[in-house]
XYZ file of C-alpha atoms in Angstrom:
724
model
C 152.999 0.643 -29.561
C 150.301 -2.437 -28.791
C 149.307 -4.132 -26.081
C 151.497 -7.114 -27.374
C 154.665 -5.893 -27.919
C 154.559 -3.891 -24.448
C 154.362 -7.039 -22.686
C 156.791 -8.357 -24.465
C 159.222 -5.351 -23.931
C 158.102 -5.552 -20.183
C 158.504 -8.589 -19.609
C 162.412 -8.496 -21.788
C 163.479 -5.398 -19.412
C 162.044 -7.257 -16.271
C 164.933 -9.826 -17.114
C 162.237 -12.903 -16.293
C 158.810 -14.416 -17.419
C 156.733 -11.965 -14.843
C 155.384 -9.086 -16.865
C 155.165 -5.271 -16.024
C 152.209 -3.081 -15.761
C 153.790 -0.043 -15.242
C 156.303 -1.019 -18.136
C 154.085 -2.203 -20.324
C 152.391 1.714 -19.781
C 155.683 2.922 -20.017
C 156.631 1.060 -23.814
C 152.277 1.314 -25.303
C 153.284 5.082 -25.355
C 156.396 5.674 -25.865
C 157.951 9.046 -26.623
C 160.709 10.293 -28.193
C 162.449 13.319 -27.326
C 163.405 14.564 -30.036
C 162.205 14.449 -34.422
C 165.418 13.847 -34.821
C 166.661 9.110 -35.039
C 169.024 8.212 -31.855
C 170.715 5.300 -31.411
C 168.522 4.141 -28.883
C 165.082 5.079 -30.480
C 166.839 2.379 -33.697
C 167.928 0.103 -31.055
C 164.084 0.058 -29.715
C 162.866 -0.421 -32.992
C 160.978 -4.398 -33.745
C 163.271 -6.502 -36.449
C 160.650 -8.333 -38.594
C 162.038 -11.563 -39.200
C 161.411 -14.527 -41.434
C 157.676 -15.250 -42.297
C 154.807 -17.819 -44.006
C 151.629 -18.078 -45.233
C 149.610 -20.324 -44.113
C 148.268 -23.066 -46.549
C 145.369 -21.186 -47.529
C 147.007 -17.456 -47.951
C 145.046 -15.711 -45.193
C 146.813 -15.996 -42.170
C 151.162 -14.954 -41.697
C 152.853 -16.624 -39.237
C 156.140 -14.268 -37.780
C 158.727 -13.077 -36.079
C 159.827 -9.941 -33.855
C 163.121 -9.347 -31.802
C 163.150 -6.720 -29.608
C 165.867 -5.187 -27.863
C 166.936 -3.798 -24.166
C 170.178 -1.626 -24.384
C 169.955 -1.920 -20.100
C 169.215 -5.227 -20.433
C 171.670 -6.171 -23.244
C 169.581 -8.804 -24.467
C 166.974 -9.421 -26.705
C 163.776 -11.316 -26.966
C 162.075 -12.683 -30.073
C 157.651 -13.370 -30.446
C 155.834 -14.846 -33.038
C 152.454 -13.079 -33.917
C 150.101 -13.939 -36.470
C 148.042 -11.709 -38.920
C 145.656 -11.609 -41.705
C 147.135 -10.999 -45.071
C 144.628 -8.590 -45.756
C 145.453 -6.664 -42.867
C 146.497 -3.283 -44.229
C 143.189 -1.636 -42.018
C 145.011 -3.040 -39.190
C 147.989 -2.857 -38.932
C 148.868 -1.963 -35.738
C 146.925 -4.536 -34.231
C 149.105 -8.360 -34.890
C 148.012 -10.544 -32.540
C 151.064 -12.255 -30.222
C 151.708 -16.502 -29.704
C 154.251 -15.598 -27.714
C 153.098 -14.451 -24.032
C 156.033 -14.814 -21.774
C 160.508 -13.983 -21.823
C 161.840 -17.313 -23.973
C 162.248 -16.588 -27.054
C 160.954 -18.393 -29.674
C 161.759 -19.290 -33.775
C 161.385 -20.300 -36.850
C 157.036 -20.654 -36.815
C 155.904 -22.938 -39.539
C 152.431 -24.282 -41.185
C 151.952 -27.745 -40.821
C 149.284 -29.980 -40.551
C 146.939 -28.734 -43.946
C 147.351 -25.433 -42.332
C 145.941 -26.835 -38.670
C 149.021 -25.851 -36.008
C 152.267 -23.365 -36.226
C 155.268 -25.080 -35.538
C 158.123 -23.670 -33.600
C 161.531 -23.303 -31.827
C 161.633 -22.911 -28.012
C 164.705 -23.642 -25.623
C 166.365 -25.509 -28.568
C 163.489 -27.621 -28.703
C 160.233 -28.462 -31.114
C 157.195 -27.412 -30.586
C 153.978 -27.487 -31.797
C 150.877 -24.837 -30.917
C 147.635 -23.712 -32.763
C 147.090 -20.663 -34.696
C 145.772 -19.097 -31.911
C 148.852 -20.069 -29.384
C 147.505 -22.395 -27.624
C 147.764 -25.804 -27.367
C 151.277 -26.388 -27.061
C 152.808 -29.474 -27.434
C 156.703 -29.863 -26.453
C 157.511 -32.370 -29.902
C 161.276 -33.163 -29.346
C 163.434 -33.954 -26.140
C 166.705 -33.459 -27.904
C 169.899 -34.402 -26.038
C 171.024 -31.271 -28.552
C 169.630 -28.511 -29.284
C 168.144 -28.034 -32.824
C 169.122 -25.175 -34.696
C 166.266 -25.628 -37.215
C 163.035 -27.947 -39.170
C 161.909 -28.594 -41.696
C 158.986 -30.815 -41.984
C 157.460 -33.389 -45.044
C 154.673 -32.552 -46.965
C 153.098 -35.890 -45.961
C 153.682 -34.841 -42.477
C 155.082 -38.391 -41.842
C 159.814 -36.438 -41.196
C 161.104 -33.879 -40.532
C 164.160 -32.611 -41.262
C 165.844 -31.307 -37.528
C 169.592 -29.932 -37.689
C 171.451 -30.681 -34.836
C 175.633 -29.513 -34.229
C 177.360 -32.623 -33.509
C 181.173 -32.578 -31.739
C 183.956 -32.297 -34.150
C 187.680 -33.083 -33.277
C 189.479 -34.358 -37.117
C 190.956 -30.737 -37.488
C 191.375 -29.071 -34.310
C 192.001 -32.060 -31.641
C 190.174 -33.248 -28.342
C 192.348 -32.249 -25.236
C 193.027 -35.577 -23.338
C 190.392 -36.344 -20.298
C 192.697 -36.260 -17.530
C 193.227 -31.854 -18.875
C 189.334 -30.922 -18.887
C 190.871 -27.443 -17.589
C 192.571 -27.534 -20.771
C 192.161 -24.535 -22.573
C 194.533 -24.973 -25.648
C 193.936 -26.325 -29.069
C 195.956 -28.297 -30.879
C 195.832 -27.619 -34.664
C 195.805 -30.270 -37.371
C 195.051 -28.365 -40.458
C 193.236 -24.569 -41.326
C 189.370 -24.860 -41.223
C 190.006 -24.534 -37.729
C 187.711 -21.308 -37.399
C 185.312 -19.653 -39.349
C 183.735 -16.422 -38.873
C 183.072 -16.183 -35.385
C 184.127 -19.495 -33.856
C 186.461 -22.287 -34.623
C 185.030 -25.711 -35.556
C 185.065 -28.247 -32.996
C 181.720 -29.150 -34.229
C 179.075 -29.297 -37.093
C 175.376 -28.656 -38.814
C 174.098 -32.058 -39.210
C 170.431 -32.933 -40.638
C 168.759 -35.571 -39.454
C 165.682 -37.259 -40.593
C 162.980 -38.214 -37.667
C 159.908 -39.846 -37.461
C 156.726 -38.174 -37.023
C 154.233 -39.949 -33.783
C 151.461 -37.782 -33.349
C 153.103 -35.445 -30.583
C 156.259 -37.602 -30.076
C 159.300 -37.226 -32.800
C 163.068 -39.463 -32.224
C 166.080 -38.366 -32.494
C 166.092 -38.650 -36.091
C 168.792 -40.984 -38.826
C 171.661 -38.496 -39.445
C 171.597 -37.395 -43.416
C 176.204 -37.654 -43.742
C 176.367 -40.557 -40.494
C 180.483 -40.224 -40.925
C 181.169 -37.142 -43.173
C 182.815 -34.279 -42.243
C 180.490 -32.512 -43.728
C 178.197 -29.294 -42.524
C 174.841 -29.102 -44.322
C 173.491 -26.469 -43.466
C 176.654 -24.595 -44.594
C 178.668 -22.001 -42.293
C 178.730 -19.235 -41.768
C 174.822 -18.216 -42.631
C 173.592 -20.940 -43.903
C 169.893 -22.351 -42.522
C 167.108 -24.997 -42.511
C 166.688 -22.903 -46.768
C 169.394 -25.284 -47.747
C 167.331 -28.257 -47.694
C 164.374 -29.099 -49.205
C 161.864 -32.871 -49.628
C 160.741 -33.708 -52.404
C 156.464 -33.186 -52.966
C 156.142 -37.027 -51.932
C 158.238 -37.073 -49.133
C 160.387 -39.459 -49.927
C 163.901 -37.711 -51.077
C 165.719 -34.442 -49.075
C 167.674 -32.227 -51.409
C 170.745 -30.539 -49.195
C 172.957 -28.656 -49.951
C 176.878 -29.433 -48.430
C 180.538 -28.616 -49.307
C 182.149 -31.988 -49.078
C 185.951 -30.655 -48.717
C 187.845 -30.501 -45.084
C 191.853 -28.718 -43.737
C 192.995 -26.458 -47.115
C 190.872 -28.486 -49.810
C 187.466 -26.263 -47.681
C 189.789 -23.057 -46.679
C 190.188 -22.484 -50.623
C 187.366 -23.681 -52.351
C 183.632 -22.207 -53.163
C 182.569 -25.003 -54.911
C 179.247 -26.611 -52.666
C 176.450 -29.303 -54.381
C 173.385 -30.131 -54.611
C 173.393 -33.972 -53.418
C 169.718 -35.852 -53.616
C 169.250 -38.756 -50.676
C 167.408 -40.960 -50.540
C 165.127 -41.751 -47.097
C 163.840 -45.765 -47.858
C 167.642 -46.698 -49.311
C 169.929 -43.842 -47.863
C 171.601 -43.789 -51.004
C 172.852 -40.352 -52.250
C 173.584 -38.676 -55.253
C 174.671 -35.320 -56.749
C 173.283 -33.247 -58.756
C 175.662 -31.577 -60.406
C 178.229 -33.463 -60.726
C 178.386 -37.084 -62.689
C 179.183 -40.353 -60.664
C 183.427 -40.656 -61.093
C 183.700 -37.135 -61.257
C 187.712 -36.214 -60.463
C 188.506 -32.732 -59.659
C 192.156 -31.049 -61.399
C 194.777 -31.008 -59.517
C 194.477 -27.115 -57.886
C 196.903 -24.610 -56.152
C 196.129 -23.856 -53.322
C 198.770 -20.483 -53.152
C 197.052 -18.658 -56.772
C 193.676 -17.914 -57.953
C 191.345 -20.287 -58.821
C 190.274 -17.969 -61.795
C 193.534 -19.718 -65.261
C 193.491 -23.067 -63.631
C 191.927 -25.983 -64.557
C 189.216 -26.931 -62.649
C 187.601 -23.015 -64.037
C 188.119 -24.511 -67.439
C 186.742 -27.973 -68.223
C 184.925 -29.271 -70.829
C 181.065 -29.715 -69.559
C 178.859 -27.734 -66.524
C 180.518 -28.977 -63.096
C 178.934 -27.074 -61.252
C 181.770 -25.735 -59.743
C 180.685 -22.787 -57.562
C 178.327 -22.005 -55.013
C 175.301 -24.026 -55.901
C 173.366 -23.650 -52.504
C 169.306 -23.131 -51.707
C 167.455 -25.883 -53.469
C 163.127 -26.199 -54.459
C 161.867 -28.641 -55.497
C 158.640 -27.344 -58.205
C 155.174 -28.913 -56.025
C 154.583 -30.881 -59.053
C 157.313 -32.555 -58.795
C 158.944 -32.631 -61.406
C 161.876 -30.008 -61.161
C 164.544 -28.670 -58.650
C 165.705 -24.617 -58.882
C 168.909 -23.727 -56.512
C 170.732 -20.664 -56.938
C 174.723 -20.768 -58.837
C 177.804 -19.929 -59.609
C 179.680 -21.044 -62.068
C 183.389 -20.487 -60.567
C 185.094 -21.961 -57.951
C 187.099 -19.600 -55.384
C 184.738 -17.104 -56.611
C 182.363 -16.145 -53.945
C 181.210 -13.072 -55.487
C 180.070 -14.521 -58.968
C 176.853 -14.320 -60.202
C 174.227 -16.322 -59.443
C 172.527 -17.610 -61.090
C 169.394 -19.328 -61.025
C 169.503 -22.795 -61.875
C 166.620 -25.322 -62.749
C 167.035 -29.607 -62.595
C 164.986 -31.740 -63.891
C 164.622 -35.310 -61.934
C 164.040 -37.655 -65.441
C 167.376 -36.576 -66.851
C 169.242 -34.494 -64.927
C 169.071 -31.245 -68.083
C 170.092 -28.279 -66.565
C 168.315 -25.025 -67.369
C 170.013 -21.040 -66.424
C 166.270 -19.881 -66.289
C 167.884 -15.493 -65.138
C 170.412 -15.781 -68.161
C 169.008 -12.159 -69.299
C 169.400 -10.547 -66.126
C 173.174 -9.951 -64.992
C 172.543 -9.807 -62.154
C 172.154 -11.972 -58.589
C 169.862 -13.794 -58.127
C 168.999 -13.364 -54.225
C 166.167 -15.756 -53.929
C 163.413 -17.266 -55.697
C 160.286 -19.380 -55.509
C 158.252 -21.352 -57.543
C 154.538 -21.025 -58.625
C 151.898 -23.003 -57.590
C 152.010 -24.302 -61.600
C 155.683 -25.646 -61.213
C 155.869 -23.162 -64.534
C 157.145 -19.920 -63.546
C 159.984 -18.781 -60.449
C 159.919 -15.730 -58.865
C 162.794 -14.678 -57.343
C 164.916 -11.081 -56.014
C 167.368 -9.478 -57.392
C 169.026 -5.936 -57.482
C 169.937 -4.381 -61.130
C 170.483 -0.341 -60.510
C 170.789 0.186 -56.773
C 167.014 -1.116 -56.232
C 166.053 -4.379 -55.651
C 163.025 -5.734 -56.623
C 160.889 -8.928 -57.596
C 161.486 -10.738 -60.864
C 159.657 -13.316 -62.292
C 161.338 -16.735 -65.357
C 159.682 -18.967 -66.813
C 161.286 -22.278 -68.216
C 162.243 -20.986 -71.532
C 164.308 -17.839 -70.249
C 161.966 -14.623 -70.557
C 162.698 -12.932 -67.238
C 159.868 -9.753 -66.203
C 160.748 -7.559 -63.517
C 157.543 -7.411 -61.210
C 157.676 -3.978 -59.140
C 159.645 -0.399 -59.131
C 160.836 2.104 -56.547
C 163.516 2.634 -54.123
C 162.914 0.001 -51.668
C 164.425 -3.328 -51.726
C 162.955 -6.736 -51.331
C 164.401 -9.187 -49.060
C 162.303 -11.827 -49.039
C 159.810 -13.848 -50.824
C 156.895 -16.274 -50.759
C 153.650 -17.890 -53.665
C 150.888 -17.849 -51.962
C 148.453 -20.711 -52.464
C 145.987 -19.192 -54.831
C 148.535 -18.604 -57.173
C 147.987 -15.123 -57.602
C 150.665 -12.952 -54.228
C 153.569 -13.078 -53.305
C 153.908 -13.089 -49.601
C 157.161 -10.225 -49.623
C 159.377 -7.975 -47.119
C 160.690 -4.534 -48.020
C 162.301 -2.015 -46.498
C 164.303 1.120 -47.298
C 166.605 3.642 -46.082
C 163.952 4.976 -44.316
C 162.006 2.337 -42.942
C 163.140 -0.925 -42.001
C 161.696 -4.067 -43.272
C 157.734 -4.590 -43.093
C 155.491 -7.513 -44.085
C 153.461 -6.898 -47.650
C 151.385 -8.922 -50.195
C 152.389 -8.559 -53.448
C 149.365 -9.461 -56.097
C 150.627 -9.924 -59.492
C 150.155 -8.079 -62.485
C 151.182 -9.890 -66.194
C 152.429 -6.305 -67.390
C 156.738 -4.690 -66.597
C 156.121 -3.170 -62.995
C 152.698 -3.168 -62.603
C 152.009 -5.358 -59.498
C 150.113 -3.807 -56.202
C 151.298 -4.590 -53.348
C 149.598 -4.139 -50.012
C 151.248 -3.156 -46.031
C 150.350 -5.776 -44.506
C 152.575 -4.778 -40.860
C 153.764 -1.495 -39.620
C 155.898 -3.416 -37.067
C 157.905 0.489 -35.894
C 155.115 2.877 -36.801
C 154.730 4.201 -33.414
C 158.052 5.269 -33.574
C 158.562 6.351 -37.819
C 155.871 8.549 -37.039
C 157.525 11.028 -34.449
C 161.053 11.268 -36.621
C 161.456 13.991 -39.204
C 162.617 12.252 -41.886
C 166.077 12.469 -44.918
C 165.253 12.991 -48.178
C 167.119 10.433 -50.815
C 168.062 11.774 -54.275
C 169.563 9.574 -57.115
C 172.281 11.451 -59.336
C 174.479 9.612 -62.500
C 178.063 11.012 -62.526
C 180.834 10.430 -64.781
C 183.963 8.335 -65.037
C 187.252 9.177 -65.351
C 187.072 6.935 -67.344
C 183.950 8.611 -68.834
C 181.499 5.322 -67.621
C 178.013 6.070 -65.837
C 178.450 6.079 -61.789
C 175.587 5.604 -60.186
C 175.050 7.376 -56.307
C 172.061 7.961 -53.356
C 172.477 11.677 -51.487
C 170.786 11.153 -48.461
C 169.624 14.911 -47.117
C 168.966 15.568 -43.128
C 165.906 15.804 -41.294
C 164.367 19.642 -42.354
C 166.800 20.869 -44.700
C 167.877 23.852 -45.846
C 169.489 24.186 -49.464
C 170.011 27.572 -48.837
C 172.590 25.788 -46.319
C 175.693 24.407 -46.615
C 176.435 20.772 -45.098
C 178.836 18.163 -43.415
C 179.201 15.905 -45.950
C 180.004 11.403 -45.859
C 181.528 9.077 -48.947
C 180.204 6.116 -47.341
C 181.889 3.373 -49.011
C 180.306 -0.446 -49.352
C 181.897 -3.628 -48.473
C 181.612 -6.864 -49.965
C 183.965 -6.146 -52.073
C 181.161 -6.236 -54.208
C 178.025 -6.114 -52.133
C 175.171 -3.057 -53.570
C 174.539 0.067 -52.045
C 171.390 -0.322 -52.880
C 168.495 0.919 -50.752
C 169.814 -1.208 -47.839
C 168.489 -0.662 -44.224
C 171.435 -1.638 -41.160
C 171.273 -0.568 -37.435
C 174.596 0.060 -37.589
C 175.819 1.339 -40.722
C 171.936 3.622 -41.089
C 171.475 5.973 -43.454
C 168.612 7.550 -41.526
C 170.547 8.002 -38.102
C 173.731 9.470 -40.274
C 171.173 11.987 -42.327
C 169.836 12.665 -38.576
C 173.155 13.273 -37.373
C 173.515 16.451 -39.589
C 175.728 14.636 -42.427
C 174.552 14.719 -46.029
C 175.461 11.207 -46.795
C 176.949 9.959 -50.764
C 176.908 6.019 -51.525
C 178.288 5.637 -54.386
C 177.651 2.193 -56.406
C 181.794 2.455 -57.790
C 183.121 -0.252 -60.094
C 182.641 -3.840 -58.513
C 178.953 -3.708 -57.567
C 176.007 -6.054 -58.756
C 173.691 -4.117 -60.254
C 174.823 -2.619 -63.916
C 176.106 -6.010 -65.067
C 178.803 -8.799 -65.229
C 181.465 -6.138 -66.440
C 180.769 -3.488 -63.949
C 180.670 -5.868 -61.265
C 184.353 -7.875 -61.894
C 185.410 -4.778 -62.629
C 186.935 -4.633 -58.692
C 188.352 -8.131 -58.439
C 192.572 -7.911 -59.216
C 192.183 -4.111 -59.163
C 191.224 -2.133 -55.605
C 192.786 0.246 -55.140
C 192.329 0.905 -59.003
C 189.278 2.718 -60.796
C 187.072 1.337 -57.289
C 188.846 3.999 -55.745
C 189.239 6.542 -58.623
C 184.930 6.113 -58.209
C 185.010 6.836 -55.864
C 186.528 9.762 -54.988
C 184.894 11.058 -58.429
C 181.041 10.690 -56.220
C 181.955 13.051 -53.522
C 184.155 15.505 -56.275
C 181.026 15.743 -58.608
C 179.151 16.196 -55.588
C 182.212 18.947 -53.319
C 181.856 20.466 -57.292
C 178.411 20.545 -58.385
C 176.041 20.329 -55.191
C 176.149 24.220 -53.642
C 174.730 22.836 -49.817
C 178.065 19.920 -49.597
C 180.881 21.943 -47.889
C 184.043 21.646 -49.243
C 186.071 22.184 -46.710
C 184.328 19.603 -43.904
C 184.238 16.100 -45.754
C 184.923 12.481 -43.911
C 185.434 9.723 -45.767
C 182.870 5.592 -43.639
C 183.127 2.741 -44.747
C 183.031 -1.298 -43.319
C 185.563 -4.252 -44.296
C 186.361 -2.929 -47.726
C 184.755 0.060 -47.460
C 186.931 -0.034 -44.063
C 190.243 -0.587 -46.364
C 188.810 2.359 -49.228
C 188.841 4.691 -45.855
C 192.490 3.473 -44.926
C 193.922 3.993 -49.090
C 191.574 6.820 -49.240
C 193.830 8.423 -45.859
C 197.072 7.935 -48.122
C 195.654 8.842 -51.330
C 193.179 11.501 -50.745
C 195.360 14.492 -51.739
C 193.138 16.299 -48.962
C 190.173 15.903 -49.539
C 189.369 14.548 -46.511
C 189.362 16.484 -42.817
C 188.333 12.852 -41.100
C 188.609 9.143 -41.518
C 186.182 5.887 -40.800
C 187.583 2.370 -40.702
C 185.589 -0.859 -39.460
C 187.250 -3.804 -39.394
C 189.014 -3.019 -42.138
C 192.025 -4.430 -44.224
C 195.733 -2.613 -43.661
C 198.343 -4.535 -44.871
C 197.522 -7.469 -47.356
C 200.563 -10.201 -47.328
C 199.032 -10.398 -43.320
C 195.391 -10.628 -44.811
C 196.423 -13.667 -47.299
C 197.547 -15.556 -44.902
C 194.801 -14.062 -41.912
C 191.524 -14.705 -43.232
C 189.540 -17.759 -42.856
C 188.357 -17.696 -46.212
C 191.133 -18.308 -48.214
C 189.684 -18.192 -51.903
C 188.604 -14.661 -51.187
C 192.246 -13.527 -50.674
C 193.093 -16.080 -53.528
C 190.643 -14.877 -55.966
C 191.345 -10.838 -54.927
C 194.899 -11.088 -55.126
C 195.698 -13.505 -57.838
C 199.072 -15.107 -55.650
C 200.260 -15.826 -52.592
C 202.590 -13.043 -51.325
C 205.325 -15.143 -51.297
C 204.781 -16.436 -54.818
C 207.556 -15.175 -57.442
C 206.612 -15.735 -60.276
C 203.191 -13.611 -59.393
C 200.759 -12.219 -62.125
C 201.579 -8.112 -62.049
C 198.216 -7.866 -60.991
C 199.703 -9.909 -57.402
C 202.199 -7.651 -57.877
C 200.172 -4.230 -58.235
C 197.934 -5.634 -55.292
C 200.914 -6.322 -52.863
C 202.300 -3.007 -53.850
C 199.041 -1.039 -53.117
C 198.403 -2.269 -49.908
C 197.334 0.448 -47.518
C 200.106 -0.573 -44.535
C 202.540 0.823 -47.754
C 202.005 4.078 -47.909
C 201.011 5.520 -43.765
C 204.270 7.940 -44.552
C 201.407 10.367 -46.615
C 198.956 9.940 -43.846
C 197.930 13.162 -42.900
C 193.578 12.874 -41.031
C 192.472 12.283 -37.697
C 191.137 8.390 -38.543
C 189.188 5.934 -36.215
C 189.309 2.406 -35.888
C 187.155 -0.091 -35.226
C 187.434 -3.505 -34.744
C 185.830 -6.535 -33.305
C 188.268 -9.894 -31.889
C 186.734 -12.454 -32.343
C 186.412 -11.654 -36.454
C 187.975 -14.192 -38.102
C 187.682 -12.863 -41.982
C 189.280 -9.550 -41.760
C 192.049 -10.254 -38.075
C 191.155 -7.891 -35.367
C 195.743 -7.159 -36.436
C 194.102 -5.164 -39.810
C 193.102 -3.057 -37.359
C 195.731 -2.735 -34.545
C 197.841 -2.520 -37.460
C 196.191 0.732 -38.766
C 195.719 2.558 -35.397
C 199.667 2.065 -34.084
C 200.921 3.325 -37.018
C 198.153 6.428 -36.580
C 199.417 7.077 -33.351
C 203.544 6.328 -34.392
C 203.344 8.938 -37.072
C 201.264 11.530 -34.913
C 198.009 11.241 -35.961
C 194.995 11.806 -33.940
C 193.239 8.870 -33.266
C 191.301 6.406 -32.212
C 190.278 2.295 -31.620
C 186.727 1.260 -30.881
C 187.510 -2.847 -30.094
C 184.919 -4.455 -28.623
C 186.587 -8.381 -27.623
C 183.139 -9.608 -28.154
C 181.958 -8.906 -31.371
C 182.413 -10.532 -35.115
C 182.101 -8.626 -38.060
C 179.175 -7.318 -37.019
C 178.060 -5.205 -33.156
C 174.976 -7.486 -32.477
C 175.500 -6.966 -28.630
C 172.944 -3.914 -28.344
C 175.187 -1.683 -25.546
C 177.748 -2.370 -28.376
C 175.369 -1.622 -30.791
C 174.818 1.479 -29.398
C 178.434 2.534 -28.418
C 179.621 2.709 -31.775
C 176.759 5.066 -32.863
C 177.756 7.119 -30.296
C 182.102 7.111 -30.806
C 181.268 7.396 -34.544
C 179.579 10.186 -34.629
C 181.311 11.287 -31.535
C 183.752 11.606 -34.351
C 182.695 13.151 -36.825
C 181.208 15.636 -34.956
C 184.256 16.087 -33.952
C 186.063 17.061 -37.285
C 183.156 18.118 -39.358
C 181.548 20.515 -36.868
C 184.425 21.716 -34.079
C 184.884 25.640 -35.643
C-alpha cells in the first residue's frame, strides 16, 4: 500500500483532516490474518471510480473511494497516473491530501487544469494538485458538471424543490412530517420525490462561474433521470452552441408506467429545444396503465418514434452526428439497448449495432468520427467492440473479464478502459487497438488492490455448458474454493441472478461476491438461465411473462448437473441464494425444489406478486413482466399464470430453513415482501431469520451494514450446510 493511500485512510479513520503517522504505518504495512478473503478484507479495498485521460493521452486522473468500517464512513480521493505506467502501478500521485472527499475529475483548459467537485462546489487545480481555486459559490450543491469544448461555459447539475406531487406543508407547521401525495411517482428507488435535478448553463469568467440558466426552466421534469443518471446523460456540441440532453417529459401516472425517455437538443443562444427522437407535433397513442404496453398501440406505430429508453447522447468529434443508446419499446426497461446514430443535417437515424444481438452497455466515438467503440456482453463476458457507420461490428478484446468503461485517446490508436472479473475488482488499462478480431493488446495502468490480492489464495473459475429441459444449452460458471481438493466434497450454492435480465458475467460485487463465497469453502454454481442477455434476444426475452416456467427449470438444470456430474459437489449440502429476481427465485424454489436444498437466502425478493404489482414505484416493470393488473377480469393467460404461481401461494409446501434480507428504503421491491416471507415461514414453524436494514435501499451501501450482511449470510449457510 502506498503512502498516499495510507494518508487518506488515516484521515478517514481519524474522522478529521489530521493525518496520523501511526495509522499510516499500520495501513502501509497491512497484513491479513489469513489467506482467505474476509468481509473486512473486502471492505478494505479501494474502489476505482470515474477516470479520464488527459487531452494528450499521457496521464489519467481518476477517483478511488475508501471505506472505514470503524467510522462507518467513506472518503473519495483523486489520483493522477501516467498512462504508460504498468511498471509503476503502485505509485499513483495523490491530488487529494485531506479528509474532504473530491470527485468527478475532468481535464479542462486544454489539459492545463483539472476540474473537480468538493463539498458541493466546483473547483479547479493544476495537474500536480497545486493552485486550487473554488469556481462556484452556489447556494445549491452541484451534483455534476461538463465544460463546453471552448471552455466558455459549463453545465451544472443542481436539484430544485419539486412540490407538484408531494405538496409543500403549511409554513405554520414546520415540524409536520406528513406528506400530502396527489399522484404516482411520489417516491423513487430510495427517496421521496421532493426535488428534481435540472441542468444549468453557466458562464465561465476566469476563476468564477455564475449560477447559470436553467435549461428546463419551468418544466417539472428531471435531467439527468433518476435513479442512476449522471452527467453522461448530457453532452455539448463541438461548437459549444448546443446541448443534447436526456429527459422523460412525463409526470405522475404517465411517468410511473413509461420508459419513454428522449434526446433533446437545446440551443444556448435562442433557448429553444427540439426533440431528436420524435417529429414535431407527435401525439402519443392512448395507453391503458393497467396493462402491458407489449400489445398496445404505442409499440405498434408506423414509423420510428423512439418510444423506449433513449439516453446518454454523444456528439461526434466532427459535429455531424449525435449517437445515443436506444431501446425500441415503451414500458420495457430491459429491451435490447442499441446504438443509434443521428445525422444532424437531415435527421436520419441509423442503428449501427444490429449485428450484435445483445446490449450496448456504454460507448464512445473514435476521433475520426467514423467508428464507435462500445461495451457489450456475449456468452457471459463483457468485451470491447467497435462498429463503423455501416454497422460492421468487430470484437476487440477477449478473455474471462468484464470491461466497464471506455474512452478514446487523442492518438486514435488506444482506449482507456476499466476491467474486473470474479477474481479482481476494477483497475484501469490501456487498450491498443488491433485491426484483427480479439487481438487488441491490453496493458494494466493501476494496481489499486494488489497489496491485498497478493496475500489471498485465489478461487479458480470454470465454464460449463449444461443441457436444459427443452434441449437448449445453458452456460454456467463454476467457482471453486481456494486450496481446492478434487477428492473432497464441498457444500455448493446455486446463485440465482436478479434483474430479471442482468447477465451472470464476470462481475465483481462487494456483496454478492464470488471470491468470498468460494473463500468460505463453497462451490458456487452460477447459471445464465433463460432471460439473461448475451445469448441473443430470444433467450433474453424468455423470462418476461414466464417467471416461474423455463427460467426456474434452467436454474434446477444447472444445480442438478453440478450435483450429478461434478464429483466434488455434495448433493446433500446444497443451498440456494439470490437477490431481487434472484430473491424471488429463492422464494419460488422454496416451494418447488423437491428436497434439493438444505437452506435458502432471499435478499430483496418479490414474495407476493399481487402486492408487488401496486407496491413498486416503477409500475412499468410489473406491467411488462406480469402483463396485467391483478384486478383485470380480462387478464391474459400469461398474467393468470404469473399470479397463480406467486411464491406466497406455495408456502404450504415450504419445509426448508430460509434467511430473508430486506432494506426498508427499497421502493422498487418494498420491505413488506420480506416481512411476508419471514412471517409466513415462522408461522409454519420453519427455521427462519430476517435481516432488516431500515436505512438501506435495494443495495447495502454502509460499511458496517455490509460487514453485518456478509457475517449473517455465511453464518446462515454454515449453520445448515456445514454443521454435522
